[in-house]
Tab-separated table of C-alpha atoms in Angstrom:
chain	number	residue	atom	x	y	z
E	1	UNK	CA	-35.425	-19.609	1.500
E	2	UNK	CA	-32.001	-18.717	0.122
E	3	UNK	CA	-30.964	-22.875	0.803
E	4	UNK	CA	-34.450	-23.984	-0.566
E	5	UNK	CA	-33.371	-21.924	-3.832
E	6	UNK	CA	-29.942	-23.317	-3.842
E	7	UNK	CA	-31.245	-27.284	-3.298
E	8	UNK	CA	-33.695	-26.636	-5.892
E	9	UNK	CA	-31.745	-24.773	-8.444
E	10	UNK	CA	-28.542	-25.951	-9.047
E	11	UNK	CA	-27.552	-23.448	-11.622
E	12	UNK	CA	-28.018	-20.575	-8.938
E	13	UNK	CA	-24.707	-21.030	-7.453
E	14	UNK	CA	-23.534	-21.265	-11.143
E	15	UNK	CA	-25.062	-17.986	-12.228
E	16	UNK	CA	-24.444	-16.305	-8.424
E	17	UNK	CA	-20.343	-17.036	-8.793
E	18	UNK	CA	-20.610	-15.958	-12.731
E	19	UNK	CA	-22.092	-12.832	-11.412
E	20	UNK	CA	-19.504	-11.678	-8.508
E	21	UNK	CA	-16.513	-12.813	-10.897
E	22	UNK	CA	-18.095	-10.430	-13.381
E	23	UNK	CA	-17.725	-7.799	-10.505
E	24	UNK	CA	-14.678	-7.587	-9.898
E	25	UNK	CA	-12.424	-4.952	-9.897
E	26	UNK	CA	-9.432	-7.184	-10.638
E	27	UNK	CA	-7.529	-6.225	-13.872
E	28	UNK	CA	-4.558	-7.985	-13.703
E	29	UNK	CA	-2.377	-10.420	-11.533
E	30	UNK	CA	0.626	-11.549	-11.912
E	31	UNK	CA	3.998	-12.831	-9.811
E	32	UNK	CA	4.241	-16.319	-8.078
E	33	UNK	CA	7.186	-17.628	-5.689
E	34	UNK	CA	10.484	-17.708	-7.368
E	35	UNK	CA	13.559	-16.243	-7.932
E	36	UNK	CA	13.418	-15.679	-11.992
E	37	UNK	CA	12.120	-12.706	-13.464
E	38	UNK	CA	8.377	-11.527	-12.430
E	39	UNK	CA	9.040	-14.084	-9.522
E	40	UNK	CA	8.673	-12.941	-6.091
E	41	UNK	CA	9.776	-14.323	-2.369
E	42	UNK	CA	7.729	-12.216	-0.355
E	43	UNK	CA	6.822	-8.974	-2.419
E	44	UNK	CA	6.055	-6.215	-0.220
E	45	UNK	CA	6.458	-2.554	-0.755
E	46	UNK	CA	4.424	-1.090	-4.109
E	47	UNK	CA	5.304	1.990	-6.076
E	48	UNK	CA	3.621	3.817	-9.335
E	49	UNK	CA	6.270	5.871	-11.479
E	50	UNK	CA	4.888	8.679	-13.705
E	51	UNK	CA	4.898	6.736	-16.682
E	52	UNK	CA	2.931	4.083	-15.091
E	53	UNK	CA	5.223	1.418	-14.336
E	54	UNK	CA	5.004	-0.617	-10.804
E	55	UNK	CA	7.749	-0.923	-8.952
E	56	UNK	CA	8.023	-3.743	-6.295
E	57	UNK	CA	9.825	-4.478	-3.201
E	58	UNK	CA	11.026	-8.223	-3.296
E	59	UNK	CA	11.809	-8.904	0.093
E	60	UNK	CA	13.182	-12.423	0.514
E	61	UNK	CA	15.217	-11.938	-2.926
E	62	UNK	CA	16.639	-8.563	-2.110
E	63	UNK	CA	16.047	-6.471	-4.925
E	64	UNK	CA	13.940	-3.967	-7.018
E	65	UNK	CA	11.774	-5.545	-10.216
E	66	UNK	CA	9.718	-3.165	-12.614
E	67	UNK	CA	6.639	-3.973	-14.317
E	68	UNK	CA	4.550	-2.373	-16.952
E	69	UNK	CA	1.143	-1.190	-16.012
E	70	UNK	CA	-0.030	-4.138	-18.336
E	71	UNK	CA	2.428	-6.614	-15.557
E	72	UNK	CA	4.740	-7.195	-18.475
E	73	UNK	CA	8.423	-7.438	-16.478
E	74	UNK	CA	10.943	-4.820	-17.483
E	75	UNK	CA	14.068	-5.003	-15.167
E	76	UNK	CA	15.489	-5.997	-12.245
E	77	UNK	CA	18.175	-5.042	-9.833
E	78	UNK	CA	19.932	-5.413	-6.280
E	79	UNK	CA	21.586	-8.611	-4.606
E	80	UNK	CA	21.853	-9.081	-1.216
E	81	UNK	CA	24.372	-7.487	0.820
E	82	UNK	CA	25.681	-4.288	2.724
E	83	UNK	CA	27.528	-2.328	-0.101
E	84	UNK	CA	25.632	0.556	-1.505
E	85	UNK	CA	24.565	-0.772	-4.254
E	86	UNK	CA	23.145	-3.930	-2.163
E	87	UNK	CA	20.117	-4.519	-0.583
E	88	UNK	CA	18.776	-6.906	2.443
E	89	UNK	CA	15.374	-7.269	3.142
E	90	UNK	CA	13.809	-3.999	1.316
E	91	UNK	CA	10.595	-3.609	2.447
E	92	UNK	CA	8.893	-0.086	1.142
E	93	UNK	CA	9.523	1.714	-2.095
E	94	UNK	CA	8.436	5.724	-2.800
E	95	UNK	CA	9.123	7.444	-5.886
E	96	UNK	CA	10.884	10.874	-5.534
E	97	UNK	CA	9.787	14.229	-7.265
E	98	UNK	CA	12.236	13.346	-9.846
E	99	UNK	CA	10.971	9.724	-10.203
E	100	UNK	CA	14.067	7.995	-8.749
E	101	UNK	CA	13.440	4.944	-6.542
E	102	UNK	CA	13.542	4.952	-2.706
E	103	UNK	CA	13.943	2.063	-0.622
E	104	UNK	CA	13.800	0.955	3.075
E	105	UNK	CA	16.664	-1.308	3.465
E	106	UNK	CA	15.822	-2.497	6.374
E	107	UNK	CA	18.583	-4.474	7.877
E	108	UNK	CA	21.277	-2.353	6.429
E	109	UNK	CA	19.393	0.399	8.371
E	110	UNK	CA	18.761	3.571	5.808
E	111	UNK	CA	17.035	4.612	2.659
E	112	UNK	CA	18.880	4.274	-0.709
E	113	UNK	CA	17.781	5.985	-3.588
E	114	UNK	CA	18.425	4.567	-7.239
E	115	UNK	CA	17.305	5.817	-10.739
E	116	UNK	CA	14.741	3.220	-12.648
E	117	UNK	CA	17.696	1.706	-14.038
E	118	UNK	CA	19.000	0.686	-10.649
E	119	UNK	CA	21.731	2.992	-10.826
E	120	UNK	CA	23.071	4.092	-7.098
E	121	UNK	CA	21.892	7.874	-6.353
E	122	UNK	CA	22.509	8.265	-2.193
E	123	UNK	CA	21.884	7.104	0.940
E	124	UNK	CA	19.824	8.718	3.498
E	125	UNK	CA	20.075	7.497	7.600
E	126	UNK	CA	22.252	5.460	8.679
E	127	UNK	CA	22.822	3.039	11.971
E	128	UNK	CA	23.720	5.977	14.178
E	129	UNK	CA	19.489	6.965	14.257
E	130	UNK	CA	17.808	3.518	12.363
E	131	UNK	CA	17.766	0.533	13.360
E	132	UNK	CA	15.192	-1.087	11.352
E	133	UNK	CA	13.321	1.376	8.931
E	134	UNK	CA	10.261	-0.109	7.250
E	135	UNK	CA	7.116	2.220	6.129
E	136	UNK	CA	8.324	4.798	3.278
E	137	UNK	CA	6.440	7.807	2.039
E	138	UNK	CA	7.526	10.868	0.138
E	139	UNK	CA	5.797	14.436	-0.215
E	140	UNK	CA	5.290	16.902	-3.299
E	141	UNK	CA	8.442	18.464	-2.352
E	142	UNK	CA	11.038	15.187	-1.528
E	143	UNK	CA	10.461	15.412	2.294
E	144	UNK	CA	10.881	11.813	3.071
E	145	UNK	CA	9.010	9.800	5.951
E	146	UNK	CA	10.216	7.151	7.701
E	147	UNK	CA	9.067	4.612	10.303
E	148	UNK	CA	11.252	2.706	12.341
E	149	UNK	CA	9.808	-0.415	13.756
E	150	UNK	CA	11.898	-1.520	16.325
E	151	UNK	CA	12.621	2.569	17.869
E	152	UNK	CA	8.583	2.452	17.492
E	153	UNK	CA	9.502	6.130	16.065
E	154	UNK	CA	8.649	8.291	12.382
E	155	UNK	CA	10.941	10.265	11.228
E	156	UNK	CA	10.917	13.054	8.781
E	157	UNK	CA	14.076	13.415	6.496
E	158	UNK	CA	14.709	16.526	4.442
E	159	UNK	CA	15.299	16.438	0.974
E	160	UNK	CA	19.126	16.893	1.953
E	161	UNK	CA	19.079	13.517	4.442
E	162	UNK	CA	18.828	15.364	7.548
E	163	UNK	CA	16.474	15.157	10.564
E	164	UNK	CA	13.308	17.381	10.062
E	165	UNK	CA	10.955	16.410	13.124
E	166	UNK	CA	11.040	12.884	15.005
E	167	UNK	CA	8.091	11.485	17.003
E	168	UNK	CA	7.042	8.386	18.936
E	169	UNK	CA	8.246	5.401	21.076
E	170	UNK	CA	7.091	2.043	21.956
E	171	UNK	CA	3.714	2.168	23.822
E	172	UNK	CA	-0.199	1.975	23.807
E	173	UNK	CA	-1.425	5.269	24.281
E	174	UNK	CA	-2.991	7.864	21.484
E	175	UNK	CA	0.992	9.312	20.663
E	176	UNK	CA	2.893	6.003	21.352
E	177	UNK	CA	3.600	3.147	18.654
E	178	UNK	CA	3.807	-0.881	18.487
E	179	UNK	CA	5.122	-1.931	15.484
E	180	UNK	CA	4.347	1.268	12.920
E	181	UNK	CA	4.896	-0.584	9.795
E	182	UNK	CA	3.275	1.289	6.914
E	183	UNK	CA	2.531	5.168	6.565
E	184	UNK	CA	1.532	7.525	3.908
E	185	UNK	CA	1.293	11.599	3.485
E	186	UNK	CA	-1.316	13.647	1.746
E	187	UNK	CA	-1.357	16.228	0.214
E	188	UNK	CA	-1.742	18.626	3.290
E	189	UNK	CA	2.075	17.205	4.484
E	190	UNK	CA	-0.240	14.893	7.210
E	191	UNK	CA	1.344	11.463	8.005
E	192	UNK	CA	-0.710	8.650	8.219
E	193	UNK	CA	0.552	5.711	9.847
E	194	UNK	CA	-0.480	2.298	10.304
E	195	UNK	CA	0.149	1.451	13.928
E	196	UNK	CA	-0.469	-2.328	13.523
E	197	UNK	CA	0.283	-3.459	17.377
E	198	UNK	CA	-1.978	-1.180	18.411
E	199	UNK	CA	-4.856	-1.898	15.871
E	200	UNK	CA	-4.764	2.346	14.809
E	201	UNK	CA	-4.726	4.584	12.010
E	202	UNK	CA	-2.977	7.622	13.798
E	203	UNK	CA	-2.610	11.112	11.899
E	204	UNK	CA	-0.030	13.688	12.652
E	205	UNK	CA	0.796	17.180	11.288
E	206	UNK	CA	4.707	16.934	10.219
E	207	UNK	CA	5.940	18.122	13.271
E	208	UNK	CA	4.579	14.981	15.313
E	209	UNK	CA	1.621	16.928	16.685
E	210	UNK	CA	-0.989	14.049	16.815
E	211	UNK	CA	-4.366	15.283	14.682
E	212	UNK	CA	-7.306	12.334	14.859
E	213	UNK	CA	-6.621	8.831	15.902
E	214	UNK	CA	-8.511	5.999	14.701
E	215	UNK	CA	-9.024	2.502	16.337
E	216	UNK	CA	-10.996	-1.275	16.355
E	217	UNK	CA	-14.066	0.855	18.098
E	218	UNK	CA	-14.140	3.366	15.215
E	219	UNK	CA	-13.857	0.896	12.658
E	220	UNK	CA	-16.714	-0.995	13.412
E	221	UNK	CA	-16.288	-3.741	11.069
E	222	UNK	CA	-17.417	-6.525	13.742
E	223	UNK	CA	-13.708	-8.335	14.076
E	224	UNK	CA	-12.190	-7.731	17.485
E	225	UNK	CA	-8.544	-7.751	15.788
E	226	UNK	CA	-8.140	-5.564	12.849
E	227	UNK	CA	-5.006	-6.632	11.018
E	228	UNK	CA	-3.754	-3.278	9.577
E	229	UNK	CA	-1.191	-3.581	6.794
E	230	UNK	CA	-0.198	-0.596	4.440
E	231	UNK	CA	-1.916	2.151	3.292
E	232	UNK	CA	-2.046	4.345	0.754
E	233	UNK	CA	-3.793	8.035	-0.568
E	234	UNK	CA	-5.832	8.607	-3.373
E	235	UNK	CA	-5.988	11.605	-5.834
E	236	UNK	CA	-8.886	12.983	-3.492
E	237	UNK	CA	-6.778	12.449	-0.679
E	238	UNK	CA	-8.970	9.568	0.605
E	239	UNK	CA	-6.751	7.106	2.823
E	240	UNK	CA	-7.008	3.742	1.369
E	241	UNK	CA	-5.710	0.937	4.475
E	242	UNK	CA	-5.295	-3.077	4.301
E	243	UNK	CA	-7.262	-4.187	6.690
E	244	UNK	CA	-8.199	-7.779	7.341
E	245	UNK	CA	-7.698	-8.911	3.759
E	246	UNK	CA	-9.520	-6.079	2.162
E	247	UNK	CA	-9.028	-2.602	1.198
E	248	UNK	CA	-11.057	0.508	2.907
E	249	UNK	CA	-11.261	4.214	2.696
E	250	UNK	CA	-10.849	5.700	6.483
E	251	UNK	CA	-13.946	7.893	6.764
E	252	UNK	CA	-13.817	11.034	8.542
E	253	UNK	CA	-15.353	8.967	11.582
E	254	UNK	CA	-13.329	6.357	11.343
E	255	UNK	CA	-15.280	4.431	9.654
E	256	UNK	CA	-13.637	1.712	7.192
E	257	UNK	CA	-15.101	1.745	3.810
E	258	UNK	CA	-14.837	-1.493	1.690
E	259	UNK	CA	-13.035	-0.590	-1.402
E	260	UNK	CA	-11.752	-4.134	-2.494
E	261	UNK	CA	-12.577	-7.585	-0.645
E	262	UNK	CA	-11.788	-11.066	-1.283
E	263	UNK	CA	-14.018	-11.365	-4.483
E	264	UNK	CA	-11.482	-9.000	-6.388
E	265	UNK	CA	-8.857	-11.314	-5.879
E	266	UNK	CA	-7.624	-10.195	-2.285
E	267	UNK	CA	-5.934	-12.673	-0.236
E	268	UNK	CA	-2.884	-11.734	2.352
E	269	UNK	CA	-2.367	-8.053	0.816
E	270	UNK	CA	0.225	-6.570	2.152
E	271	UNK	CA	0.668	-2.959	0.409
E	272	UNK	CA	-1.036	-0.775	-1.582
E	273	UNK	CA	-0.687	2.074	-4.253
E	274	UNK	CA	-2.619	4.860	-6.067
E	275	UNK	CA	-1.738	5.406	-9.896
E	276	UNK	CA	-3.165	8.176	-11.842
E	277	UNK	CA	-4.723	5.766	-14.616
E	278	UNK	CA	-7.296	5.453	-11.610
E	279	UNK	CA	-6.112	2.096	-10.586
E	280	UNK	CA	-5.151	0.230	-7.102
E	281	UNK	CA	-1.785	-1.826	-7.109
E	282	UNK	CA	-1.844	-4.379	-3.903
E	283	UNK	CA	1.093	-6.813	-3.288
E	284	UNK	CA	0.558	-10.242	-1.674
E	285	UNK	CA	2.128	-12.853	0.194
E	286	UNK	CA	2.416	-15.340	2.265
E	287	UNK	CA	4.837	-18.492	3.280
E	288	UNK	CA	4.476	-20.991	0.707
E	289	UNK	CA	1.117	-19.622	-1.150
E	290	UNK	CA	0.594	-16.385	-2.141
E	291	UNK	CA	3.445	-13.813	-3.876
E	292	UNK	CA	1.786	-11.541	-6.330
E	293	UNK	CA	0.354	-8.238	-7.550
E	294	UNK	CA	-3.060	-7.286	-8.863
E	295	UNK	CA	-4.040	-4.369	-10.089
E	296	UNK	CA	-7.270	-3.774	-9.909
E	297	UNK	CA	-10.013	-0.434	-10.980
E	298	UNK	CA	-10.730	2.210	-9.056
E	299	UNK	CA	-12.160	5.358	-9.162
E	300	UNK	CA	-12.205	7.907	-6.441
E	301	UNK	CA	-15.139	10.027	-8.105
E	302	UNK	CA	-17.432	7.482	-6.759
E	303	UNK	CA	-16.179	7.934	-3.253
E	304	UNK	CA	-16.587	11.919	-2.979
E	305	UNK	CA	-19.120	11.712	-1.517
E	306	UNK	CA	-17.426	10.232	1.692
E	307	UNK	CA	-16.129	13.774	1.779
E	308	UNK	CA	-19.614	15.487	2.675
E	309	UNK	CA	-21.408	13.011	3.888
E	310	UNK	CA	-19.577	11.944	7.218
E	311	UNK	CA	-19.090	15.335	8.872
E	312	UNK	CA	-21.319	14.183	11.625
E	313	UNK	CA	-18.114	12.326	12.928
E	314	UNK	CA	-18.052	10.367	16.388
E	315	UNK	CA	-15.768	12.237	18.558
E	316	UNK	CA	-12.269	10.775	18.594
C-alpha cells in the first residue's frame, strides 16, 4: 500500500519530506572545511560557556574558535606546536568553574587551560603519566577527568594538577578499556565513559569502582556494531551518547533512546554538549565532507519520564 500511494500520488513524497524537515530539531549549522575563520579541519571536542558561547576543538588546524549561540564567529586562537601557548591535535574542550577553557592536547600529552581570550592559564599532566589524553570532563568543583587512549586508563586530576584516583588498562572485560575516547561526569561525581573498542557505556564512582556497565546487548538498537562517539549530560542528569549517527539518552536498562537522528541534520557526529538555553551542540566530520556544528532543540522535561519509567531494568 505505502508504494501504491507513492506511484499514485506524486506529491506524497513532496508533502512526506516537507513534513520531517518541519520536524526537526535543527536550529542552526554552520562550519565547512577550511582554515579561515568559522572553518574547520576536523572539529571535534564541543563546549558551552555560561554566557552561551560554543567553544570548539579544531583538530587538524590546532586551535580553539568561539562562536555565539546564534554561530556568529567571535575569536580564534592556538597554532600548532609544543610551547605552552601551542597546541597539536586538541581533541576535547571542558569549561572550568571559573569558565576558563580546558583542552586535551593530545600529542603534546597534557591539559592546558586558557581564559576565553586564549590567554595561557596552566598546564595540567605531562609526558611522565600521558601519553595521549583525549576525552575531557570537569565537575562542579574543578576535579578534572581524563582519558588516555593509548594507556587505555581515566584519570582524575585535582583542581591543583595532581593525581586523585587512576583506573583501567587495555582489555575486554567489564573494568578494562579499548580505546576510551569520550567521557562525561554528573552531577553525583560518576564518570561516564565511552569505551568505543569495546562497544560500552561503562560508569564508575570517582574512585574507579565500576557501578553499571552497558553494552551492544543492552542497547538493542538491531546493529551488531554500535559506533560510540562522545557523550554528554543533561540538566536532569540524563546521559546523552553518539551512537551510530544519532544521539540517545542511556536508559536505566541500557536502553538507547533516540534523541536526534539523521532527519535533524546528523551525519558523522562526533561530540556533543548540553547548554542551559535547553539546546544540543554536536560537532561533525569527516575526510573530505562533513566539518560542522548544529545546534539543535532540546528539552529534557520531555524525557523525565525515562527517570520512573525504566526501573524494571534488565540486570547488568
Amino acid at each position: 500500500m505505502y508504494l501504491i500511494r507513492r506511484l499514485l500520488s506524486p506529491t506524497a513524497d513532496v508533502t512526506e519530506r516537507k513534513e520531517e524537515a518541519e520536524a526537526s530539531k535543527l536550529v542552526r549549522r554552520f562550519g565547512r572545511k577550511g582554515k579561515g575563520k568559522g572553518q574547520f579541519n576536523m572539529p571535534t571536542g564541543v563546549a558551552i560557556t555560561k554566557t552561551g558561547d560554543v567553544v570548539i576543538t579544531d583538530t587538524e588546524n590546532h586551535r580553539i574558535q568561539i562562536f555565539g549561540s546564534d554561530g556568529n564567529f567571535k575569536h580564534k586562537f592556538g597554532n600548532r606546536g609544543n610551547e605552552l601557548h601551542n597546541l597539536c591535535y586538541p581533541v576535547c574542550v571542558a569549561m572550568t568553574t571559573d569558565d576558563c577553557i580546558a583542552v586535551t592536547d593530545s600529542v603534546n600529552a597534557c591539559v592546558k587551560v586558557f581564559s576565553q581570550n586564549g590567554d595561557f592559564q596552566n598546564k595540567f599532566g605531562n609526558d611522565s603519566f600521558l601519553e595521549f589524553p583525549c576525552g575531557l570532563a570537569i565537575t562542579h568543583d574543578n576535579f578534572m577527568v581524563v582519558s588516555d587512549i593509548c594507556k587505555h586508563r581515566i584519570y582524575v586530576l585535582y583542581p591543583s594538577g595532581g593525581i586523585y584516583s587512576e583506573f583501567g588498562t587495555y582489555g575486554s572485560s567489564p573494568k578494562e578499556f579499548d580505546h576510551p575516547y569520550y567521557l562525561t561526569v554528573n552531577t553525583k561525581k560518576q564518570i561516564i565513559v565511552s569505551d568505543s573498542g569495546n562497544c560500552s557505556v561503562k560508569i564508575f564512582q570517582f574512585e574507579g569502582k565500576l557501578l553499571r556497565l552497558f553494552n551492544a546487548n543492552d542497547y538493542r538498537i538491531g546493529d551488531n556494531f554500535c559506533a560510540l562517539q562522545g557523550l554528554c549530560t543533561d540538566s536532569l542528569d540524563n546521559t546523552v551518547v553518539i551512537c551510530n549517527n544519532a544521539a540517545y539518552i542511556v536508559t536505566k536498562n541500557g536502553r538507547l533512546w533516540e534523541v536526534l537522528t539523521a532527519k535533524d541534520g546528523l551525519n558523522y557526529p562526533k561530540c556533543i554538549a548540553f547548554s542551559q538555553s535547553g539546546r544540543l551542540t554536536v560537532t561533525q566530520s569527516v575526510a573530505n565532507d562533513k566539518h560542522e556544528v548544529l545546534i539543535l532543540e532540546y528539552n529534557p522535561e520531555d524525557f523525565k519520564s525515562l527517570n520512573s519509567l525504566l526501573l524494571y531494568a534488565i540486570s547488568v
